[in-house]
Short mmCIF file of C-alpha atoms in Angstrom, two decimals:
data_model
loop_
_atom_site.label_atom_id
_atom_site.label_comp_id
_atom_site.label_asym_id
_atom_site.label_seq_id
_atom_site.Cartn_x
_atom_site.Cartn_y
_atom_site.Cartn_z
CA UNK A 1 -11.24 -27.48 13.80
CA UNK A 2 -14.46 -26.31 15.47
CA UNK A 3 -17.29 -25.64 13.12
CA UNK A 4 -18.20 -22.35 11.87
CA UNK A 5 -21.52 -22.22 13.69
CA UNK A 6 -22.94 -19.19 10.76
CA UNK A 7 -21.79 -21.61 7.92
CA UNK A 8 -22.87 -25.31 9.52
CA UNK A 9 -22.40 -28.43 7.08
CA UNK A 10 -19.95 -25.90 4.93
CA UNK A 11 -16.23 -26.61 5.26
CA UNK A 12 -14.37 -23.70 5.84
CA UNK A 13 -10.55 -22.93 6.48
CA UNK A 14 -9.13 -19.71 7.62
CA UNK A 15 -5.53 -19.38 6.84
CA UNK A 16 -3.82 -15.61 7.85
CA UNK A 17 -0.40 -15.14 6.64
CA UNK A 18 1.73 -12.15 5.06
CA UNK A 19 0.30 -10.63 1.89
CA UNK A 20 2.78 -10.90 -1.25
CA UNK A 21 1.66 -7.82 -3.09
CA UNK A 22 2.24 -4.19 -2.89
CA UNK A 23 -0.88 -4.24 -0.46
CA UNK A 24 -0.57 -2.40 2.81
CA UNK A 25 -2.66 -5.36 4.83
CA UNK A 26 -0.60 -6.71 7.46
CA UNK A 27 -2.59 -10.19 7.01
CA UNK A 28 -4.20 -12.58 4.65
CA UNK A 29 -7.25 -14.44 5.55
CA UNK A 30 -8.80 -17.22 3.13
CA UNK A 31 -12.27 -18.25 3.70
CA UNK A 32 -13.00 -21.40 1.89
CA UNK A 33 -17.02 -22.00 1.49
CA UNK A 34 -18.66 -25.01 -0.16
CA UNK A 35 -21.15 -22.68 -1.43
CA UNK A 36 -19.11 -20.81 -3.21
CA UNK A 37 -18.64 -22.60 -6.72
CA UNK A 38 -16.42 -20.51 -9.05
CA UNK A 39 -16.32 -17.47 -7.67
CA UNK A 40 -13.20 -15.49 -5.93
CA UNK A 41 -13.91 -12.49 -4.08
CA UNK A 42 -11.64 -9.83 -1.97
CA UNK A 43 -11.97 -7.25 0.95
CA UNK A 44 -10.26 -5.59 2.75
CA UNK A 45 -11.32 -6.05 6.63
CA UNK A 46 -9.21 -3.19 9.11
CA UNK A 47 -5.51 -4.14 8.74
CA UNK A 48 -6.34 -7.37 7.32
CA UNK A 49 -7.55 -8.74 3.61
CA UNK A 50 -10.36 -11.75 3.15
CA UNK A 51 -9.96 -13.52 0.29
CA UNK A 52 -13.04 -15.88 -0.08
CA UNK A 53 -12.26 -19.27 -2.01
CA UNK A 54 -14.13 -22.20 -3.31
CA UNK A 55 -14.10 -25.04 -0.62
CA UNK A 56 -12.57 -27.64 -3.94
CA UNK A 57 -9.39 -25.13 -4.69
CA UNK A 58 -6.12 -26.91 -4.42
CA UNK A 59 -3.56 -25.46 -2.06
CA UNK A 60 -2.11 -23.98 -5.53
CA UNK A 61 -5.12 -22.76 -6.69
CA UNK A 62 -5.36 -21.15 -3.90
CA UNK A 63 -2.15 -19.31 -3.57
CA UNK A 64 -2.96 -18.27 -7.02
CA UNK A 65 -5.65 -16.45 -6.53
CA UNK A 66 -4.86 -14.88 -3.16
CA UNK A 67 -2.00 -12.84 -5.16
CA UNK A 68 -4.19 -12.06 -8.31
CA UNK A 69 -6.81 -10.96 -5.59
CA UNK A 70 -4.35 -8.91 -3.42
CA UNK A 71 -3.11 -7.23 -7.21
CA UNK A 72 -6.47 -6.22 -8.04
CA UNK A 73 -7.50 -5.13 -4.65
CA UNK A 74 -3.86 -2.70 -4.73
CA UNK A 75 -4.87 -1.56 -8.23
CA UNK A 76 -8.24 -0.67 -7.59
CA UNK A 77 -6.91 1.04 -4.31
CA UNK A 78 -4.31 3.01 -6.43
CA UNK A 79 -6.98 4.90 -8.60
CA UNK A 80 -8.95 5.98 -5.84
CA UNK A 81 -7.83 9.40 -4.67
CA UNK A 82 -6.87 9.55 -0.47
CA UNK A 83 -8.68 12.57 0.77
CA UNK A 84 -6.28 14.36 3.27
CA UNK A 85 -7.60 12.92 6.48
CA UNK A 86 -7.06 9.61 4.67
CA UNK A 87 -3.73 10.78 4.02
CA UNK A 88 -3.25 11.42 7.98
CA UNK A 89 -4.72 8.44 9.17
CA UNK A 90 -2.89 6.76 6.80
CA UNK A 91 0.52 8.72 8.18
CA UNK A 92 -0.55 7.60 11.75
CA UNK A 93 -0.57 4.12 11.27
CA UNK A 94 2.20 3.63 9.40
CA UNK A 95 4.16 5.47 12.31
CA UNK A 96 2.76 3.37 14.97
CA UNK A 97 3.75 0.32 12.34
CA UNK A 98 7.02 1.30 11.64
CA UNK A 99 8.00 3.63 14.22
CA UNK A 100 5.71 2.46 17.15
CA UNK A 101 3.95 5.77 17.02
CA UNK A 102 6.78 8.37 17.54
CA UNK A 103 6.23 9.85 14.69
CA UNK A 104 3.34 12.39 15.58
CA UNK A 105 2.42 14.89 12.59
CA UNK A 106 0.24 17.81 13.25
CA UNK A 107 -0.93 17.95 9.82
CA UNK A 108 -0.24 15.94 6.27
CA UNK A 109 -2.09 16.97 3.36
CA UNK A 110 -1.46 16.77 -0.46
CA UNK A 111 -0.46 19.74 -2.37
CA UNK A 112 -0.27 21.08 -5.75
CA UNK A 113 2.98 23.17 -5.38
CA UNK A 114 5.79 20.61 -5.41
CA UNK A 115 6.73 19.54 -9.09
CA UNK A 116 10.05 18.34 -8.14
CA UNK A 117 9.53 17.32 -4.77
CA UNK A 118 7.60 14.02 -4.02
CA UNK A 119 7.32 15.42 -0.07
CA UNK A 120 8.76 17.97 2.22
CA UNK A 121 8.16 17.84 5.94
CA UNK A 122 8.62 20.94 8.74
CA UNK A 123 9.58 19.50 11.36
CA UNK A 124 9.72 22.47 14.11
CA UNK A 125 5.55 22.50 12.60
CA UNK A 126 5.18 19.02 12.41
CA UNK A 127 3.58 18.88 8.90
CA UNK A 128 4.03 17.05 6.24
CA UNK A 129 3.50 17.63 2.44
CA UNK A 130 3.03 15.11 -0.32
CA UNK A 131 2.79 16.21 -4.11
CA UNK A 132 -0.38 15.58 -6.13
CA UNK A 133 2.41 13.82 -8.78
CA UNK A 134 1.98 10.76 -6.25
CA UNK A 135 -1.85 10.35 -6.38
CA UNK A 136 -2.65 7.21 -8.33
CA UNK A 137 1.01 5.91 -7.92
CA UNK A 138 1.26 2.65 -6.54
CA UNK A 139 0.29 2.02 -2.59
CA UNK A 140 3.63 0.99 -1.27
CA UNK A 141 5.12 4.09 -3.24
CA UNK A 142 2.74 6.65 -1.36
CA UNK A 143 3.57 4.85 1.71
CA UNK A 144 7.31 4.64 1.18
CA UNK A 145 7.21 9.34 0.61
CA UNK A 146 5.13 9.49 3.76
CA UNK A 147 7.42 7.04 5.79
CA UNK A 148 10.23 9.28 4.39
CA UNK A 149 8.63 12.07 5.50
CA UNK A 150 7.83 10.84 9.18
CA UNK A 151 11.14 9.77 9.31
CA UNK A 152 12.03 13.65 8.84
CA UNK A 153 9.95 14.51 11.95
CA UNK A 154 12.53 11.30 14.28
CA UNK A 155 15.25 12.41 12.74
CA UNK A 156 15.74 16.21 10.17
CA UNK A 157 18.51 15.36 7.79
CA UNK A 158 19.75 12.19 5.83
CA UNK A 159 22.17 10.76 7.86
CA UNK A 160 23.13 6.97 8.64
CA UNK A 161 20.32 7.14 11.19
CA UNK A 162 17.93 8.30 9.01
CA UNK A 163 18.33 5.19 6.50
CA UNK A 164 18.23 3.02 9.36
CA UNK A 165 14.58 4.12 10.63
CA UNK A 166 13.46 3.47 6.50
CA UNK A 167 15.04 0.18 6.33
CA UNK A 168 12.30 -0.97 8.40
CA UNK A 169 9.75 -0.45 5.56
CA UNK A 170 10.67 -3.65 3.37
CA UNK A 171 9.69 -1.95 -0.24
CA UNK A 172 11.79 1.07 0.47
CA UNK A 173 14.18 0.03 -2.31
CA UNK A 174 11.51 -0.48 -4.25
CA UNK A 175 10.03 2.02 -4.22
CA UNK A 176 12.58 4.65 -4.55
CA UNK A 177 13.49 2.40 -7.89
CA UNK A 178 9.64 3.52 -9.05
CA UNK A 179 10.11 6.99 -7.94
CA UNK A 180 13.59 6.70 -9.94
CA UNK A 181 11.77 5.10 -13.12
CA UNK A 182 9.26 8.16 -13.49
CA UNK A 183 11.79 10.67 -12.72
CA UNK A 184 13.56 9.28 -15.48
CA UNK A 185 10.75 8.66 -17.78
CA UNK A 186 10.20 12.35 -17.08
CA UNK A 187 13.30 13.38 -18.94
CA UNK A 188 13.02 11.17 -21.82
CA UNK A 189 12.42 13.22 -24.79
CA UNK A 190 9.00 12.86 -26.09
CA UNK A 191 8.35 12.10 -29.83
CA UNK A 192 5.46 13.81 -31.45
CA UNK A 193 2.74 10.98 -32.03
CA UNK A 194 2.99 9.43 -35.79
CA UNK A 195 0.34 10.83 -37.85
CA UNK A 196 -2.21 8.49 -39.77
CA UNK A 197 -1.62 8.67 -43.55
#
């Protein structure tokens, strides 16, 4: 392997592979350093994540903390709120992932109207509409309602067709389970809190 000519006399291994977490990075990159000691860090880097490792880690050390680092990078990405042209530059590369770009909305925006709709979608407008219920849910869920929803603009109704442009999203099953799990959660009759005596 040629040497990294920014880190001379410091081992270093890039690995890129799939990421195993609910993290929409289509790639994993591990950057060992003999610098580094004990600490694990995470970024995310376009399309890709860096995960940067001690040069020492074992190959199962390593695997170990790639997913604990992909988790925490997906959690911390969950509780931060997509603005709306997040939302559609999210939309747009998802449809050029998954639908090599046919999908084209005009618009997608959250909104505060739909309380038992996750998404709607017009097609003849080409907009889309995701419900403020979803903010904070999971990242492959939020992608999984706008993929459904892009779908809508390929194809209107729910037909065989339709399932077959979603089964190219691999957590769509998934993620309608999680969608299924609140909705049901939802329903569950809630018990007053027990009172301190």
């Amino acid at each position: 392997m040629p040497a990294d000519p920014l880190h001379r006399g410091s081992p270093q291994r890039n690995a890129t592979s799939p990421p195993s977490s609910g993290s929409a990075a289509s790639a994993v990159e591990v950057r060992r350093s003999a610098r580094r000691r004990r600490t694990v860090s995470a970024y995310r880097e376009g399309d890709r994540t860096v995960v940067l490792i001690p040069a020492r880690m074992s190959e199962a050390e390593e695997q170990r903390w790639v997913g604990v680092m992909l988790d925490k990078l997906a959690a911390q990405e969950s509780k931060r709120v997509l603005g709306d042209s997040e939302l559609a530059e999210r939309a747009q590369r998802l449809s050029e992932q998954f639908f090599e770009g046919r999908a084209r909305p005009s618009s997608v925006r959250w909104v505060t109207n739909q309380n038992t709709r996750w998404g709607s979608c017009t097609p003849s407008e080409g907009s889309i509409r995701l419900s403020h219920r979803l903010q904070g849910m999971p990242e492959y869920v939020v992608d999984y309602v706008l993929l459904h929803e892009l779908a809508h603009l390929l194809v209107p109704g729910h037909g065989p067709r339709f399932w077959r442009l979603l089964d190219a999203y691999p957590r769509t099953e998934r993620a309608r389970g999680y969608l299924e799990g609140v909705v049901a959660a939802d329903r569950l009759p809630h018990l007053p809190a027990a009172r301190e005596e």
